[in-house]
PDB file of C-alpha atoms in Angstrom:
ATOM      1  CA  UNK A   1       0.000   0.000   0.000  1.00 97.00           C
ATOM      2  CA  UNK A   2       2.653   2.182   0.732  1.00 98.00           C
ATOM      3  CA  UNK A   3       4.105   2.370  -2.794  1.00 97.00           C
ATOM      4  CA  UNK A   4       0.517   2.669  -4.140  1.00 98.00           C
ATOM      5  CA  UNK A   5       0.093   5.725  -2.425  1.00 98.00           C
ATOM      6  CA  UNK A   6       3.537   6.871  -2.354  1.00 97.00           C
ATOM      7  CA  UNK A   7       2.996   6.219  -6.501  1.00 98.00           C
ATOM      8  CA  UNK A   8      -0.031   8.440  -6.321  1.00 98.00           C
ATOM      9  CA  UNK A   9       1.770  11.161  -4.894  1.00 97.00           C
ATOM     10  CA  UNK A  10       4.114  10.895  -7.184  1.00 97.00           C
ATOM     11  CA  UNK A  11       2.199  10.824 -10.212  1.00 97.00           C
ATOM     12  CA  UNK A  12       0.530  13.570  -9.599  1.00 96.00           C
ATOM     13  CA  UNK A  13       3.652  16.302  -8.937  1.00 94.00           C
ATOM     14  CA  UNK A  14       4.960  14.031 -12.299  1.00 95.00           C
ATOM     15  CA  UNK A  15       2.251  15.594 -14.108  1.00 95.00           C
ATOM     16  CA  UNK A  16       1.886  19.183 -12.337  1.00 91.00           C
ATOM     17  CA  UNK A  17       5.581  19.371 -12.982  1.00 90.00           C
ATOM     18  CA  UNK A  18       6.964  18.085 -15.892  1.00 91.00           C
ATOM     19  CA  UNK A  19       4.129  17.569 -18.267  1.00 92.00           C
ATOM     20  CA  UNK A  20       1.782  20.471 -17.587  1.00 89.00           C
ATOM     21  CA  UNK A  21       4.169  23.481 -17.752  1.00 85.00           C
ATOM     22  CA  UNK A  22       4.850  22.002 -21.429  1.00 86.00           C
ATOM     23  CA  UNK A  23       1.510  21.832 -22.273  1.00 88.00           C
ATOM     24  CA  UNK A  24       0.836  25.745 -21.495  1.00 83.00           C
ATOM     25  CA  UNK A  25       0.974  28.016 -24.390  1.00 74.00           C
ATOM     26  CA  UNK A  26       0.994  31.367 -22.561  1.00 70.00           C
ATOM     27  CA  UNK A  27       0.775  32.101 -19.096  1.00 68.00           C
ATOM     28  CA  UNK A  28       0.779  34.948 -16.245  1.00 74.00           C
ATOM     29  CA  UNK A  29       3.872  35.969 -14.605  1.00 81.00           C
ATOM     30  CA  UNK A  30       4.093  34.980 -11.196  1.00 84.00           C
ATOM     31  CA  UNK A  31       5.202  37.107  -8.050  1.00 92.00           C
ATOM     32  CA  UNK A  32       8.406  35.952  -6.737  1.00 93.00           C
ATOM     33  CA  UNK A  33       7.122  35.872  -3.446  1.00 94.00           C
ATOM     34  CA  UNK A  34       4.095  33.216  -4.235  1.00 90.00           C
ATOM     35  CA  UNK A  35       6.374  31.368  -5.841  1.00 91.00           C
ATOM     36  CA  UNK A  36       8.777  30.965  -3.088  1.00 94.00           C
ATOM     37  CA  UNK A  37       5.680  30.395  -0.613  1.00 93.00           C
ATOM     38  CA  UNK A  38       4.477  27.279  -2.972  1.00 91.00           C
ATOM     39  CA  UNK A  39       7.682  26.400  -3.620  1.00 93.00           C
ATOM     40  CA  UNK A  40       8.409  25.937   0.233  1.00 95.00           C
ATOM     41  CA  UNK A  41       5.213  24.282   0.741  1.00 94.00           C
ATOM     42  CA  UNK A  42       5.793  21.649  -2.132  1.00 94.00           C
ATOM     43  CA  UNK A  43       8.854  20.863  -0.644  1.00 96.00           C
ATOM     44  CA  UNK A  44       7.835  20.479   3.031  1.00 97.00           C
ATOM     45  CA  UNK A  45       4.530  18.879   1.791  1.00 96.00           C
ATOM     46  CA  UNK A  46       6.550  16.397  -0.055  1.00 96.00           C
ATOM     47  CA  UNK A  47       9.067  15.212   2.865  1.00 97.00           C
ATOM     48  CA  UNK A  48       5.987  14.912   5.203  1.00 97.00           C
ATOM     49  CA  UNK A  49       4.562  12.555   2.888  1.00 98.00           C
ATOM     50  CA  UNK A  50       7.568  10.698   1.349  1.00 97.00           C
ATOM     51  CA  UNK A  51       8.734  10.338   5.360  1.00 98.00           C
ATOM     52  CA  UNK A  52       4.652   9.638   6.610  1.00 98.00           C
ATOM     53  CA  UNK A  53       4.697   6.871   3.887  1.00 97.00           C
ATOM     54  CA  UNK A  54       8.467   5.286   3.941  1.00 97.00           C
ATOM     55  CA  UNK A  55       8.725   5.248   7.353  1.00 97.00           C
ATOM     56  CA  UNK A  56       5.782   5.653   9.672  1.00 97.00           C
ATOM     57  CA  UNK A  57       2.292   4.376   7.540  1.00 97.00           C
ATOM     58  CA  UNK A  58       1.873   0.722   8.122  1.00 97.00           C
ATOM     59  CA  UNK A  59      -1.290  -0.924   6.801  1.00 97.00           C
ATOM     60  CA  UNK A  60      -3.213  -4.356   7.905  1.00 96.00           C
ATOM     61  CA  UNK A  61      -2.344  -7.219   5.166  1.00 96.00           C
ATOM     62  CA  UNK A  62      -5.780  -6.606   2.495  1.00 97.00           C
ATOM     63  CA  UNK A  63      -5.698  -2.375   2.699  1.00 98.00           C
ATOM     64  CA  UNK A  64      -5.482  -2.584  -0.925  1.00 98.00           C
ATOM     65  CA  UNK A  65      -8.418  -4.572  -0.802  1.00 98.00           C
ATOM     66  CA  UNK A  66     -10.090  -2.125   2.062  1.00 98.00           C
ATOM     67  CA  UNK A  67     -13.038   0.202   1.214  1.00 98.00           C
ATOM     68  CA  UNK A  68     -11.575   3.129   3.034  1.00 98.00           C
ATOM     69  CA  UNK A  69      -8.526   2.484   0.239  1.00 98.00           C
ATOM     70  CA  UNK A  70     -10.680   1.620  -2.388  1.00 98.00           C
ATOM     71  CA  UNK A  71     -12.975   4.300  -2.151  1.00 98.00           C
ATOM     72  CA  UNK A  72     -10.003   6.760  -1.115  1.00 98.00           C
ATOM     73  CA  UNK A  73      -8.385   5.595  -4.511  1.00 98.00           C
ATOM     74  CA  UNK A  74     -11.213   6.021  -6.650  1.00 98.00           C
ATOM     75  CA  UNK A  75     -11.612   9.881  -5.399  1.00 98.00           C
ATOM     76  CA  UNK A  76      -8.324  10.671  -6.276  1.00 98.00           C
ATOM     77  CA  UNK A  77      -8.484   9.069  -9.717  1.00 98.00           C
ATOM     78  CA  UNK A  78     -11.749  10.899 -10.420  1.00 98.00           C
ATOM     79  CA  UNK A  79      -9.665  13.888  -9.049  1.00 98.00           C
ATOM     80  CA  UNK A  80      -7.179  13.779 -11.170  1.00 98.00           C
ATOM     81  CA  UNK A  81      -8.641  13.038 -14.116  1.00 98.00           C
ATOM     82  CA  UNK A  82     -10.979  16.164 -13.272  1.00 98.00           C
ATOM     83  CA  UNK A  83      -8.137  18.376 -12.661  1.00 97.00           C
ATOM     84  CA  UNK A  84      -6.466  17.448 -16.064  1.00 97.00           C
ATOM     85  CA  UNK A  85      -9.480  17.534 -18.291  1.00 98.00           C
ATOM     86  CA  UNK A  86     -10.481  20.559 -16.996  1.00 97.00           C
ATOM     87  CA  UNK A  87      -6.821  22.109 -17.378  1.00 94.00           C
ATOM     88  CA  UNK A  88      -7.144  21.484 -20.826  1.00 95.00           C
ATOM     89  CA  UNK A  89     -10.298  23.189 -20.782  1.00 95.00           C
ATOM     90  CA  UNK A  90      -8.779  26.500 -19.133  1.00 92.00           C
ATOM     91  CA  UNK A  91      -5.570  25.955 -21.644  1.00 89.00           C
ATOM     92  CA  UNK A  92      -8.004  25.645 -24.904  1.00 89.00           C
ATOM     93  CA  UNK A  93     -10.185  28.833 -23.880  1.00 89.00           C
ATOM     94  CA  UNK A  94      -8.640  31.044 -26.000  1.00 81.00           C
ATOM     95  CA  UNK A  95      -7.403  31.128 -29.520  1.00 81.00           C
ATOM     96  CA  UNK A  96      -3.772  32.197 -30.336  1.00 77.00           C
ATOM     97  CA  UNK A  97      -3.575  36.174 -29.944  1.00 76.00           C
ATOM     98  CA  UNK A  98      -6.705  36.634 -27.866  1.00 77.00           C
ATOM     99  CA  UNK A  99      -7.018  38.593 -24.918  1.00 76.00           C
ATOM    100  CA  UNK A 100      -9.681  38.995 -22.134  1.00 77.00           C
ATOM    101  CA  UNK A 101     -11.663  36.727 -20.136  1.00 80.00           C
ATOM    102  CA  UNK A 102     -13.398  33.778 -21.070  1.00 85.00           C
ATOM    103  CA  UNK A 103     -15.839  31.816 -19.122  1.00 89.00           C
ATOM    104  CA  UNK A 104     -15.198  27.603 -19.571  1.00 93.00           C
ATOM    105  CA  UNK A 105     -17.699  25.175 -20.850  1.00 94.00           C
ATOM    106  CA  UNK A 106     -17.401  22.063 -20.931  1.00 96.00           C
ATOM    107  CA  UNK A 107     -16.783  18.769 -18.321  1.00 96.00           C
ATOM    108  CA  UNK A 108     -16.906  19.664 -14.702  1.00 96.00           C
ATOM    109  CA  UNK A 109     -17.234  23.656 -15.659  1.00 96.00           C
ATOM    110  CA  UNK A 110     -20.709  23.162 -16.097  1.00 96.00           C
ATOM    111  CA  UNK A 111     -21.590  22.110 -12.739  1.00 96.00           C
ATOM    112  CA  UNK A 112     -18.673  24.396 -10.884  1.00 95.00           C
ATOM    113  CA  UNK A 113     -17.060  27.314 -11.656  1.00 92.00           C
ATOM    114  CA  UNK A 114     -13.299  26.113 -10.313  1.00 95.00           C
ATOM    115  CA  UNK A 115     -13.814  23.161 -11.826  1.00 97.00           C
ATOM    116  CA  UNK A 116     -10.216  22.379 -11.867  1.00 96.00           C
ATOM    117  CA  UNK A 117      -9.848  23.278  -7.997  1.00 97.00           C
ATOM    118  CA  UNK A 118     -12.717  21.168  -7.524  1.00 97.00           C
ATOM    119  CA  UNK A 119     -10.409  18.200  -9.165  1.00 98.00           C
ATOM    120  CA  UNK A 120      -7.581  18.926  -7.208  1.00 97.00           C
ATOM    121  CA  UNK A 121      -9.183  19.144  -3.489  1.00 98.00           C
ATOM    122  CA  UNK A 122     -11.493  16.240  -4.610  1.00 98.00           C
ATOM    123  CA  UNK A 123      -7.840  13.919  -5.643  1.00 98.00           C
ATOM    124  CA  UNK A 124      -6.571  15.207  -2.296  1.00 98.00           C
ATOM    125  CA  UNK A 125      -9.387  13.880  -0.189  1.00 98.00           C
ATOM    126  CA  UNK A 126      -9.296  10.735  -1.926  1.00 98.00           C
ATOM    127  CA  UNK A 127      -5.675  10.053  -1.275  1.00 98.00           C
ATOM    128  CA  UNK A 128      -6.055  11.212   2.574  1.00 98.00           C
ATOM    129  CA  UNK A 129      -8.900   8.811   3.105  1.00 98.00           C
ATOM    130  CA  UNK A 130      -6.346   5.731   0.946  1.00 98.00           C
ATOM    131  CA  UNK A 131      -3.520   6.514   3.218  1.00 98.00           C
ATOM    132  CA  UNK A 132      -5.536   7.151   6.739  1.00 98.00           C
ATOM    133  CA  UNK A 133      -2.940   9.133   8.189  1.00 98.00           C
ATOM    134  CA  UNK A 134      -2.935  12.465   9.669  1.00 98.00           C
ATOM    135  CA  UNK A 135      -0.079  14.272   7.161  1.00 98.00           C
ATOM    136  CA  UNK A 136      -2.482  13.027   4.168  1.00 98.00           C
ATOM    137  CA  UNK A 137      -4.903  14.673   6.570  1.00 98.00           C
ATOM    138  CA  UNK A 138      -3.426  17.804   7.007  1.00 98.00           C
ATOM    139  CA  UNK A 139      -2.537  18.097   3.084  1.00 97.00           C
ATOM    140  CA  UNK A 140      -6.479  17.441   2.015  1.00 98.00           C
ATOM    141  CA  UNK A 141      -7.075  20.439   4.432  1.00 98.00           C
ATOM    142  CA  UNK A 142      -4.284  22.821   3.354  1.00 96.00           C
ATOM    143  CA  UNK A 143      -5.670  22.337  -0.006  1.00 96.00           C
ATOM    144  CA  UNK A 144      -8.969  22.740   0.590  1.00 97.00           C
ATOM    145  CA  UNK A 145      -8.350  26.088   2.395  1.00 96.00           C
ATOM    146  CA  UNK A 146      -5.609  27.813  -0.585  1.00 94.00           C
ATOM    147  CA  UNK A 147      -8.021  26.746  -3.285  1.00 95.00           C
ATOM    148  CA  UNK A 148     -11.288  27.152  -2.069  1.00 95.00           C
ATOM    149  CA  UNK A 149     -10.025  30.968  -1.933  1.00 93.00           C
ATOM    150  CA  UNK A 150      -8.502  31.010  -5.077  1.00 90.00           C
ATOM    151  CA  UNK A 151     -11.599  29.342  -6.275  1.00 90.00           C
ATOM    152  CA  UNK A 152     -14.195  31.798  -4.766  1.00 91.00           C
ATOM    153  CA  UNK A 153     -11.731  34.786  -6.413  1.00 90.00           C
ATOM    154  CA  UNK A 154     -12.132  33.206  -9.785  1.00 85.00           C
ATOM    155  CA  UNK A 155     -15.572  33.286  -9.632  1.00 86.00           C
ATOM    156  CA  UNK A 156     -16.181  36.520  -8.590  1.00 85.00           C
TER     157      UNK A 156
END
């Protein structure tokens, strides 16, 4: 279980890091100083769950099999994949040379406007209910709280 999850973890800052800044045609600047603050939390995030996984989780034989893992694993599939899908939504808005705000259509963006917050808190959730521990825990929450607020400013 440990890999599993460890895998997950993994697969995810895989994607957020070396695929999807490839992917992006144009983008914003960002301030030095938010950078810096997510850059710090990525890599204290990532020890506390690289250490909570390789050295502290232990799991009953059959967790894999478990519907707190199952079901934990399913959410942050469906997570990710929402996340993704709706990145490519927000990357496909506009056509080369446009300007100005857009409002998505399409998957997820038609039932939420931060659709692809909504992925991202919804993957996190999943994979703190998988692992049962209290960093995963603490993760899902610190998510929740930074992107339900950058959420609720998108949508305004």
């Amino acid at each position: 279980p440990n890999r599993v999850l460890l895998g997950c973890f993994l697969l995810h800052y895989a994607h957020r890091a070396l695929i999807f800044p490839l992917l992006i045609r144009e983008g914003k600047p960002t301030p030095l100083f938010t950078f810096v603050l997510a850059l710090l939390f990525c890599v204290f995030n990532g020890y506390l769950q690289g250490r909570s996984l390789t050295t502290y989780a232990t799991y009953p034989p059959g967790w894999l099999g478990d519907s707190r893992f199952i079901t934990g694993f399913l959410g942050w599939l469906i997570g990710m994949a929402i996340n993704i899908h709706s990145d490519h939504i927000l990357r496909n808005l506009r056509k080369p040379g446009e300007t100005g705000y857009k409002i998505p259509r399409g998957g997820m963006f038609e039932y939420v406007s931060g659709a692809n917050f909504f992925g991202e808190i919804l993957e996190w959730f999943g994979f703190a209910l998988a692992c049962c521990t209290i960093e995963s825990l603490a993760f899902a929450l610190c998510t929740l709280f930074i992107l339900s607020s950058r959420a609720r400013q998108h949508h305004k």
